Amino acid sequence: MSERSDYLWMVKTMAKDNGVTLISIAKHCGVSNRKLNQILQTGPSKEQEELIAEALGCAGVNNG
């Protein structure tokens, strides 16, 4: 599995485990569901990664 598809799988798994929908993640990031899928497939920027982490409820973890 490639690193990009690993990221997509990880986000989908974490969303399911945390009871978060991909639609709610997209809304939190200010993008459409289609755009979120593109971001997850190609790999997010650092800012997008932080927004996704916030939406999943794991922002700020291990930040000291």
mmCIF file with all atom_site columns, N, CA and C in Angstrom:
data_model
loop_
_atom_site.group_PDB
_atom_site.id
_atom_site.type_symbol
_atom_site.label_atom_id
_atom_site.label_alt_id
_atom_site.label_comp_id
_atom_site.label_asym_id
_atom_site.label_entity_id
_atom_site.label_seq_id
_atom_site.pdbx_PDB_ins_code
_atom_site.Cartn_x
_atom_site.Cartn_y
_atom_site.Cartn_z
_atom_site.occupancy
_atom_site.B_iso_or_equiv
_atom_site.pdbx_formal_charge
_atom_site.auth_seq_id
_atom_site.auth_comp_id
_atom_site.auth_asym_id
_atom_site.auth_atom_id
_atom_site.pdbx_PDB_model_num
ATOM 1   N N  . MET A 1 1  ? 0.841   -1.181 0.000  1.00 0.00 ? 1  MET A N  1
ATOM 2   C CA . MET A 1 1  ? 0.000   0.000  0.000  1.00 0.00 ? 1  MET A CA 1
ATOM 3   C C  . MET A 1 1  ? 0.885   1.244  0.000  1.00 0.00 ? 1  MET A C  1
ATOM 4   N N  . SER A 1 2  ? 0.498   2.232  -0.778 1.00 0.00 ? 2  SER A N  1
ATOM 5   C CA . SER A 1 2  ? 1.310   3.443  -0.847 1.00 0.00 ? 2  SER A CA 1
ATOM 6   C C  . SER A 1 2  ? 1.054   4.322  0.371  1.00 0.00 ? 2  SER A C  1
ATOM 7   N N  . GLU A 1 3  ? 1.960   5.262  0.595  1.00 0.00 ? 3  GLU A N  1
ATOM 8   C CA . GLU A 1 3  ? 1.818   6.169  1.727  1.00 0.00 ? 3  GLU A CA 1
ATOM 9   C C  . GLU A 1 3  ? 0.532   6.980  1.624  1.00 0.00 ? 3  GLU A C  1
ATOM 10  N N  . ARG A 1 4  ? 0.183   7.390  0.394  1.00 0.00 ? 4  ARG A N  1
ATOM 11  C CA . ARG A 1 4  ? -1.029  8.185  0.202  1.00 0.00 ? 4  ARG A CA 1
ATOM 12  C C  . ARG A 1 4  ? -2.278  7.391  0.551  1.00 0.00 ? 4  ARG A C  1
ATOM 13  N N  . SER A 1 5  ? -2.368  6.161  0.080  1.00 0.00 ? 5  SER A N  1
ATOM 14  C CA . SER A 1 5  ? -3.549  5.367  0.394  1.00 0.00 ? 5  SER A CA 1
ATOM 15  C C  . SER A 1 5  ? -3.556  4.971  1.864  1.00 0.00 ? 5  SER A C  1
ATOM 16  N N  . ASP A 1 6  ? -2.381  4.856  2.481  1.00 0.00 ? 6  ASP A N  1
ATOM 17  C CA . ASP A 1 6  ? -2.309  4.623  3.921  1.00 0.00 ? 6  ASP A CA 1
ATOM 18  C C  . ASP A 1 6  ? -2.947  5.782  4.675  1.00 0.00 ? 6  ASP A C  1
ATOM 19  N N  . TYR A 1 7  ? -2.696  7.015  4.231  1.00 0.00 ? 7  TYR A N  1
ATOM 20  C CA . TYR A 1 7  ? -3.254  8.191  4.897  1.00 0.00 ? 7  TYR A CA 1
ATOM 21  C C  . TYR A 1 7  ? -4.774  8.197  4.767  1.00 0.00 ? 7  TYR A C  1
ATOM 22  N N  . LEU A 1 8  ? -5.273  7.908  3.582  1.00 0.00 ? 8  LEU A N  1
ATOM 23  C CA . LEU A 1 8  ? -6.711  7.846  3.347  1.00 0.00 ? 8  LEU A CA 1
ATOM 24  C C  . LEU A 1 8  ? -7.337  6.789  4.244  1.00 0.00 ? 8  LEU A C  1
ATOM 25  N N  . TRP A 1 9  ? -6.744  5.608  4.290  1.00 0.00 ? 9  TRP A N  1
ATOM 26  C CA . TRP A 1 9  ? -7.246  4.521  5.133  1.00 0.00 ? 9  TRP A CA 1
ATOM 27  C C  . TRP A 1 9  ? -7.221  4.920  6.606  1.00 0.00 ? 9  TRP A C  1
ATOM 28  N N  . MET A 1 10 ? -6.137  5.559  7.045  1.00 0.00 ? 10 MET A N  1
ATOM 29  C CA . MET A 1 10 ? -6.007  5.961  8.438  1.00 0.00 ? 10 MET A CA 1
ATOM 30  C C  . MET A 1 10 ? -7.098  6.953  8.827  1.00 0.00 ? 10 MET A C  1
ATOM 31  N N  . VAL A 1 11 ? -7.333  7.964  7.986  1.00 0.00 ? 11 VAL A N  1
ATOM 32  C CA . VAL A 1 11 ? -8.347  8.971  8.298  1.00 0.00 ? 11 VAL A CA 1
ATOM 33  C C  . VAL A 1 11 ? -9.730  8.330  8.335  1.00 0.00 ? 11 VAL A C  1
ATOM 34  N N  . LYS A 1 12 ? -10.031 7.486  7.367  1.00 0.00 ? 12 LYS A N  1
ATOM 35  C CA . LYS A 1 12 ? -11.339 6.826  7.348  1.00 0.00 ? 12 LYS A CA 1
ATOM 36  C C  . LYS A 1 12 ? -11.532 5.952  8.583  1.00 0.00 ? 12 LYS A C  1
ATOM 37  N N  . THR A 1 13 ? -10.494 5.228  8.981  1.00 0.00 ? 13 THR A N  1
ATOM 38  C CA . THR A 1 13 ? -10.573 4.371  10.163 1.00 0.00 ? 13 THR A CA 1
ATOM 39  C C  . THR A 1 13 ? -10.760 5.201  11.426 1.00 0.00 ? 13 THR A C  1
ATOM 40  N N  . MET A 1 14 ? -9.975  6.269  11.563 1.00 0.00 ? 14 MET A N  1
ATOM 41  C CA . MET A 1 14 ? -10.096 7.126  12.743 1.00 0.00 ? 14 MET A CA 1
ATOM 42  C C  . MET A 1 14 ? -11.462 7.801  12.792 1.00 0.00 ? 14 MET A C  1
ATOM 43  N N  . ALA A 1 15 ? -11.973 8.217  11.646 1.00 0.00 ? 15 ALA A N  1
ATOM 44  C CA . ALA A 1 15 ? -13.289 8.847  11.598 1.00 0.00 ? 15 ALA A CA 1
ATOM 45  C C  . ALA A 1 15 ? -14.349 7.862  12.085 1.00 0.00 ? 15 ALA A C  1
ATOM 46  N N  . LYS A 1 16 ? -14.281 6.647  11.593 1.00 0.00 ? 16 LYS A N  1
ATOM 47  C CA . LYS A 1 16 ? -15.250 5.623  12.003 1.00 0.00 ? 16 LYS A CA 1
ATOM 48  C C  . LYS A 1 16 ? -15.133 5.349  13.498 1.00 0.00 ? 16 LYS A C  1
ATOM 49  N N  . ASP A 1 17 ? -13.916 5.195  14.001 1.00 0.00 ? 17 ASP A N  1
ATOM 50  C CA . ASP A 1 17 ? -13.689 4.905  15.418 1.00 0.00 ? 17 ASP A CA 1
ATOM 51  C C  . ASP A 1 17 ? -14.166 6.037  16.322 1.00 0.00 ? 17 ASP A C  1
ATOM 52  N N  . ASN A 1 18 ? -14.065 7.287  15.832 1.00 0.00 ? 18 ASN A N  1
ATOM 53  C CA . ASN A 1 18 ? -14.440 8.455  16.637 1.00 0.00 ? 18 ASN A CA 1
ATOM 54  C C  . ASN A 1 18 ? -15.864 8.926  16.370 1.00 0.00 ? 18 ASN A C  1
ATOM 55  N N  . GLY A 1 19 ? -16.587 8.219  15.507 1.00 0.00 ? 19 GLY A N  1
ATOM 56  C CA . GLY A 1 19 ? -17.958 8.603  15.199 1.00 0.00 ? 19 GLY A CA 1
ATOM 57  C C  . GLY A 1 19 ? -18.061 9.895  14.415 1.00 0.00 ? 19 GLY A C  1
ATOM 58  N N  . VAL A 1 20 ? -17.061 10.160 13.584 1.00 0.00 ? 20 VAL A N  1
ATOM 59  C CA . VAL A 1 20 ? -17.011 11.379 12.779 1.00 0.00 ? 20 VAL A CA 1
ATOM 60  C C  . VAL A 1 20 ? -17.222 10.979 11.323 1.00 0.00 ? 20 VAL A C  1
ATOM 61  N N  . THR A 1 21 ? -18.009 11.762 10.598 1.00 0.00 ? 21 THR A N  1
ATOM 62  C CA . THR A 1 21 ? -18.211 11.465 9.179  1.00 0.00 ? 21 THR A CA 1
ATOM 63  C C  . THR A 1 21 ? -17.203 12.235 8.333  1.00 0.00 ? 21 THR A C  1
ATOM 64  N N  . LEU A 1 22 ? -16.933 11.715 7.152  1.00 0.00 ? 22 LEU A N  1
ATOM 65  C CA . LEU A 1 22 ? -16.052 12.433 6.228  1.00 0.00 ? 22 LEU A CA 1
ATOM 66  C C  . LEU A 1 22 ? -16.686 13.756 5.813  1.00 0.00 ? 22 LEU A C  1
ATOM 67  N N  . ILE A 1 23 ? -18.011 13.805 5.769  1.00 0.00 ? 23 ILE A N  1
ATOM 68  C CA . ILE A 1 23 ? -18.700 15.057 5.437  1.00 0.00 ? 23 ILE A CA 1
ATOM 69  C C  . ILE A 1 23 ? -18.420 16.109 6.506  1.00 0.00 ? 23 ILE A C  1
ATOM 70  N N  . SER A 1 24 ? -18.448 15.715 7.783  1.00 0.00 ? 24 SER A N  1
ATOM 71  C CA . SER A 1 24 ? -18.168 16.690 8.843  1.00 0.00 ? 24 SER A CA 1
ATOM 72  C C  . SER A 1 24 ? -16.709 17.136 8.811  1.00 0.00 ? 24 SER A C  1
ATOM 73  N N  . ILE A 1 25 ? -15.802 16.242 8.433  1.00 0.00 ? 25 ILE A N  1
ATOM 74  C CA . ILE A 1 25 ? -14.392 16.624 8.287  1.00 0.00 ? 25 ILE A CA 1
ATOM 75  C C  . ILE A 1 25 ? -14.258 17.635 7.152  1.00 0.00 ? 25 ILE A C  1
ATOM 76  N N  . ALA A 1 26 ? -14.931 17.365 6.032  1.00 0.00 ? 26 ALA A N  1
ATOM 77  C CA . ALA A 1 26 ? -14.887 18.284 4.888  1.00 0.00 ? 26 ALA A CA 1
ATOM 78  C C  . ALA A 1 26 ? -15.415 19.656 5.285  1.00 0.00 ? 26 ALA A C  1
ATOM 79  N N  . LYS A 1 27 ? -16.533 19.693 6.008  1.00 0.00 ? 27 LYS A N  1
ATOM 80  C CA . LYS A 1 27 ? -17.100 20.974 6.448  1.00 0.00 ? 27 LYS A CA 1
ATOM 81  C C  . LYS A 1 27 ? -16.123 21.708 7.359  1.00 0.00 ? 27 LYS A C  1
ATOM 82  N N  . HIS A 1 28 ? -15.484 20.977 8.269  1.00 0.00 ? 28 HIS A N  1
ATOM 83  C CA . HIS A 1 28 ? -14.517 21.599 9.179  1.00 0.00 ? 28 HIS A CA 1
ATOM 84  C C  . HIS A 1 28 ? -13.343 22.191 8.407  1.00 0.00 ? 28 HIS A C  1
ATOM 85  N N  . CYS A 1 29 ? -12.951 21.524 7.340  1.00 0.00 ? 29 CYS A N  1
ATOM 86  C CA . CYS A 1 29 ? -11.830 21.992 6.516  1.00 0.00 ? 29 CYS A CA 1
ATOM 87  C C  . CYS A 1 29 ? -12.258 23.052 5.504  1.00 0.00 ? 29 CYS A C  1
ATOM 88  N N  . GLY A 1 30 ? -13.572 23.258 5.363  1.00 0.00 ? 30 GLY A N  1
ATOM 89  C CA . GLY A 1 30 ? -14.066 24.264 4.425  1.00 0.00 ? 30 GLY A CA 1
ATOM 90  C C  . GLY A 1 30 ? -13.984 23.832 2.973  1.00 0.00 ? 30 GLY A C  1
ATOM 91  N N  . VAL A 1 31 ? -14.098 22.527 2.730  1.00 0.00 ? 31 VAL A N  1
ATOM 92  C CA . VAL A 1 31 ? -14.039 22.003 1.364  1.00 0.00 ? 31 VAL A CA 1
ATOM 93  C C  . VAL A 1 31 ? -15.221 21.063 1.133  1.00 0.00 ? 31 VAL A C  1
ATOM 94  N N  . SER A 1 32 ? -15.448 20.730 -0.125 1.00 0.00 ? 32 SER A N  1
ATOM 95  C CA . SER A 1 32 ? -16.496 19.765 -0.460 1.00 0.00 ? 32 SER A CA 1
ATOM 96  C C  . SER A 1 32 ? -16.010 18.355 -0.129 1.00 0.00 ? 32 SER A C  1
ATOM 97  N N  . ASN A 1 33 ? -16.949 17.429 -0.069 1.00 0.00 ? 33 ASN A N  1
ATOM 98  C CA . ASN A 1 33 ? -16.591 16.035 0.183  1.00 0.00 ? 33 ASN A CA 1
ATOM 99  C C  . ASN A 1 33 ? -15.686 15.504 -0.925 1.00 0.00 ? 33 ASN A C  1
ATOM 100 N N  . ARG A 1 34 ? -15.969 15.900 -2.166 1.00 0.00 ? 34 ARG A N  1
ATOM 101 C CA . ARG A 1 34 ? -15.142 15.477 -3.310 1.00 0.00 ? 34 ARG A CA 1
ATOM 102 C C  . ARG A 1 34 ? -13.711 16.006 -3.157 1.00 0.00 ? 34 ARG A C  1
ATOM 103 N N  . LYS A 1 35 ? -13.578 17.282 -2.761 1.00 0.00 ? 35 LYS A N  1
ATOM 104 C CA . LYS A 1 35 ? -12.251 17.887 -2.584 1.00 0.00 ? 35 LYS A CA 1
ATOM 105 C C  . LYS A 1 35 ? -11.507 17.200 -1.438 1.00 0.00 ? 35 LYS A C  1
ATOM 106 N N  . LEU A 1 36 ? -12.222 16.866 -0.355 1.00 0.00 ? 36 LEU A N  1
ATOM 107 C CA . LEU A 1 36 ? -11.586 16.165 0.759  1.00 0.00 ? 36 LEU A CA 1
ATOM 108 C C  . LEU A 1 36 ? -11.028 14.823 0.287  1.00 0.00 ? 36 LEU A C  1
ATOM 109 N N  . ASN A 1 37 ? -11.792 14.097 -0.508 1.00 0.00 ? 37 ASN A N  1
ATOM 110 C CA . ASN A 1 37 ? -11.293 12.821 -1.034 1.00 0.00 ? 37 ASN A CA 1
ATOM 111 C C  . ASN A 1 37 ? -10.035 13.024 -1.862 1.00 0.00 ? 37 ASN A C  1
ATOM 112 N N  . GLN A 1 38 ? -10.002 14.085 -2.675 1.00 0.00 ? 38 GLN A N  1
ATOM 113 C CA . GLN A 1 38 ? -8.800  14.379 -3.461 1.00 0.00 ? 38 GLN A CA 1
ATOM 114 C C  . GLN A 1 38 ? -7.619  14.677 -2.542 1.00 0.00 ? 38 GLN A C  1
ATOM 115 N N  . ILE A 1 39 ? -7.860  15.467 -1.500 1.00 0.00 ? 39 ILE A N  1
ATOM 116 C CA . ILE A 1 39 ? -6.806  15.816 -0.543 1.00 0.00 ? 39 ILE A CA 1
ATOM 117 C C  . ILE A 1 39 ? -6.274  14.554 0.129  1.00 0.00 ? 39 ILE A C  1
ATOM 118 N N  . LEU A 1 40 ? -7.178  13.676 0.553  1.00 0.00 ? 40 LEU A N  1
ATOM 119 C CA . LEU A 1 40 ? -6.764  12.454 1.238  1.00 0.00 ? 40 LEU A CA 1
ATOM 120 C C  . LEU A 1 40 ? -6.007  11.512 0.309  1.00 0.00 ? 40 LEU A C  1
ATOM 121 N N  . GLN A 1 41 ? -6.349  11.514 -0.963 1.00 0.00 ? 41 GLN A N  1
ATOM 122 C CA . GLN A 1 41 ? -5.669  10.638 -1.919 1.00 0.00 ? 41 GLN A CA 1
ATOM 123 C C  . GLN A 1 41 ? -4.296  11.165 -2.315 1.00 0.00 ? 41 GLN A C  1
ATOM 124 N N  . THR A 1 42 ? -4.151  12.490 -2.389 1.00 0.00 ? 42 THR A N  1
ATOM 125 C CA . THR A 1 42 ? -2.876  13.060 -2.825 1.00 0.00 ? 42 THR A CA 1
ATOM 126 C C  . THR A 1 42 ? -1.973  13.436 -1.662 1.00 0.00 ? 42 THR A C  1
ATOM 127 N N  . GLY A 1 43 ? -2.532  13.489 -0.470 1.00 0.00 ? 43 GLY A N  1
ATOM 128 C CA . GLY A 1 43 ? -1.778  13.887 0.707  1.00 0.00 ? 43 GLY A CA 1
ATOM 129 C C  . GLY A 1 43 ? -2.030  15.342 1.023  1.00 0.00 ? 43 GLY A C  1
ATOM 130 N N  . PRO A 1 44 ? -2.389  15.638 2.268  1.00 0.00 ? 44 PRO A N  1
ATOM 131 C CA . PRO A 1 44 ? -2.729  17.006 2.646  1.00 0.00 ? 44 PRO A CA 1
ATOM 132 C C  . PRO A 1 44 ? -1.500  17.866 2.906  1.00 0.00 ? 44 PRO A C  1
ATOM 133 N N  . SER A 1 45 ? -1.714  19.185 2.818  1.00 0.00 ? 45 SER A N  1
ATOM 134 C CA . SER A 1 45 ? -0.676  20.119 3.255  1.00 0.00 ? 45 SER A CA 1
ATOM 135 C C  . SER A 1 45 ? -0.643  20.078 4.779  1.00 0.00 ? 45 SER A C  1
ATOM 136 N N  . LYS A 1 46 ? 0.339   20.719 5.374  1.00 0.00 ? 46 LYS A N  1
ATOM 137 C CA . LYS A 1 46 ? 0.450   20.750 6.837  1.00 0.00 ? 46 LYS A CA 1
ATOM 138 C C  . LYS A 1 46 ? -0.801  21.387 7.453  1.00 0.00 ? 46 LYS A C  1
ATOM 139 N N  . GLU A 1 47 ? -1.271  22.488 6.861  1.00 0.00 ? 47 GLU A N  1
ATOM 140 C CA . GLU A 1 47 ? -2.470  23.165 7.370  1.00 0.00 ? 47 GLU A CA 1
ATOM 141 C C  . GLU A 1 47 ? -3.701  22.260 7.258  1.00 0.00 ? 47 GLU A C  1
ATOM 142 N N  . GLN A 1 48 ? -3.841  21.588 6.123  1.00 0.00 ? 48 GLN A N  1
ATOM 143 C CA . GLN A 1 48 ? -4.973  20.679 5.933  1.00 0.00 ? 48 GLN A CA 1
ATOM 144 C C  . GLN A 1 48 ? -4.893  19.511 6.910  1.00 0.00 ? 48 GLN A C  1
ATOM 145 N N  . GLU A 1 49 ? -3.692  19.027 7.140  1.00 0.00 ? 49 GLU A N  1
ATOM 146 C CA . GLU A 1 49 ? -3.499  17.925 8.080  1.00 0.00 ? 49 GLU A CA 1
ATOM 147 C C  . GLU A 1 49 ? -3.936  18.336 9.483  1.00 0.00 ? 49 GLU A C  1
ATOM 148 N N  . GLU A 1 50 ? -3.613  19.571 9.879  1.00 0.00 ? 50 GLU A N  1
ATOM 149 C CA . GLU A 1 50 ? -4.016  20.074 11.190 1.00 0.00 ? 50 GLU A CA 1
ATOM 150 C C  . GLU A 1 50 ? -5.533  20.203 11.290 1.00 0.00 ? 50 GLU A C  1
ATOM 151 N N  . LEU A 1 51 ? -6.184  20.683 10.223 1.00 0.00 ? 51 LEU A N  1
ATOM 152 C CA . LEU A 1 51 ? -7.642  20.798 10.219 1.00 0.00 ? 51 LEU A CA 1
ATOM 153 C C  . LEU A 1 51 ? -8.304  19.424 10.301 1.00 0.00 ? 51 LEU A C  1
ATOM 154 N N  . ILE A 1 52 ? -7.752  18.460 9.594  1.00 0.00 ? 52 ILE A N  1
ATOM 155 C CA . ILE A 1 52 ? -8.289  17.100 9.640  1.00 0.00 ? 52 ILE A CA 1
ATOM 156 C C  . ILE A 1 52 ? -8.131  16.533 11.047 1.00 0.00 ? 52 ILE A C  1
ATOM 157 N N  . ALA A 1 53 ? -6.981  16.762 11.663 1.00 0.00 ? 53 ALA A N  1
ATOM 158 C CA . ALA A 1 53 ? -6.749  16.292 13.030 1.00 0.00 ? 53 ALA A CA 1
ATOM 159 C C  . ALA A 1 53 ? -7.738  16.932 14.000 1.00 0.00 ? 53 ALA A C  1
ATOM 160 N N  . GLU A 1 54 ? -7.996  18.231 13.840 1.00 0.00 ? 54 GLU A N  1
ATOM 161 C CA . GLU A 1 54 ? -8.988  18.910 14.685 1.00 0.00 ? 54 GLU A CA 1
ATOM 162 C C  . GLU A 1 54 ? -10.357 18.263 14.523 1.00 0.00 ? 54 GLU A C  1
ATOM 163 N N  . ALA A 1 55 ? -10.745 18.014 13.286 1.00 0.00 ? 55 ALA A N  1
ATOM 164 C CA . ALA A 1 55 ? -12.056 17.426 13.013 1.00 0.00 ? 55 ALA A CA 1
ATOM 165 C C  . ALA A 1 55 ? -12.169 16.020 13.602 1.00 0.00 ? 55 ALA A C  1
ATOM 166 N N  . LEU A 1 56 ? -11.061 15.295 13.632 1.00 0.00 ? 56 LEU A N  1
ATOM 167 C CA . LEU A 1 56 ? -11.061 13.949 14.198 1.00 0.00 ? 56 LEU A CA 1
ATOM 168 C C  . LEU A 1 56 ? -10.971 13.974 15.722 1.00 0.00 ? 56 LEU A C  1
ATOM 169 N N  . GLY A 1 57 ? -10.700 15.136 16.285 1.00 0.00 ? 57 GLY A N  1
ATOM 170 C CA . GLY A 1 57 ? -10.616 15.252 17.732 1.00 0.00 ? 57 GLY A CA 1
ATOM 171 C C  . GLY A 1 57 ? -9.270  14.875 18.299 1.00 0.00 ? 57 GLY A C  1
ATOM 172 N N  . CYS A 1 58 ? -8.222  14.894 17.475 1.00 0.00 ? 58 CYS A N  1
ATOM 173 C CA . CYS A 1 58 ? -6.899  14.517 17.977 1.00 0.00 ? 58 CYS A CA 1
ATOM 174 C C  . CYS A 1 58 ? -5.879  15.632 17.788 1.00 0.00 ? 58 CYS A C  1
ATOM 175 N N  . ALA A 1 59 ? -6.336  16.855 17.613 1.00 0.00 ? 59 ALA A N  1
ATOM 176 C CA . ALA A 1 59 ? -5.413  17.985 17.490 1.00 0.00 ? 59 ALA A CA 1
ATOM 177 C C  . ALA A 1 59 ? -4.789  18.275 18.847 1.00 0.00 ? 59 ALA A C  1
ATOM 178 N N  . GLY A 1 60 ? -3.536  18.654 18.825 1.00 0.00 ? 60 GLY A N  1
ATOM 179 C CA . GLY A 1 60 ? -2.851  19.025 20.058 1.00 0.00 ? 60 GLY A CA 1
ATOM 180 C C  . GLY A 1 60 ? -2.257  17.851 20.811 1.00 0.00 ? 60 GLY A C  1
ATOM 181 N N  . VAL A 1 61 ? -2.488  16.643 20.350 1.00 0.00 ? 61 VAL A N  1
ATOM 182 C CA . VAL A 1 61 ? -1.927  15.470 20.998 1.00 0.00 ? 61 VAL A CA 1
ATOM 183 C C  . VAL A 1 61 ? -0.437  15.419 20.693 1.00 0.00 ? 61 VAL A C  1
ATOM 184 N N  . ASN A 1 62 ? 0.371   15.195 21.721 1.00 0.00 ? 62 ASN A N  1
ATOM 185 C CA . ASN A 1 62 ? 1.828   15.102 21.593 1.00 0.00 ? 62 ASN A CA 1
ATOM 186 C C  . ASN A 1 62 ? 2.476   16.413 21.159 1.00 0.00 ? 62 ASN A C  1
ATOM 187 N N  . ASN A 1 63 ? 1.849   17.532 21.439 1.00 0.00 ? 63 ASN A N  1
ATOM 188 C CA . ASN A 1 63 ? 2.463   18.817 21.110 1.00 0.00 ? 63 ASN A CA 1
ATOM 189 C C  . ASN A 1 63 ? 3.180   19.427 22.310 1.00 0.00 ? 63 ASN A C  1
ATOM 190 N N  . GLY A 1 64 ? 3.399   18.633 23.340 1.00 0.00 ? 64 GLY A N  1
ATOM 191 C CA . GLY A 1 64 ? 4.162   19.103 24.474 1.00 0.00 ? 64 GLY A CA 1
ATOM 192 C C  . GLY A 1 64 ? 3.324   19.826 25.411 1.00 0.00 ? 64 GLY A C  1
#
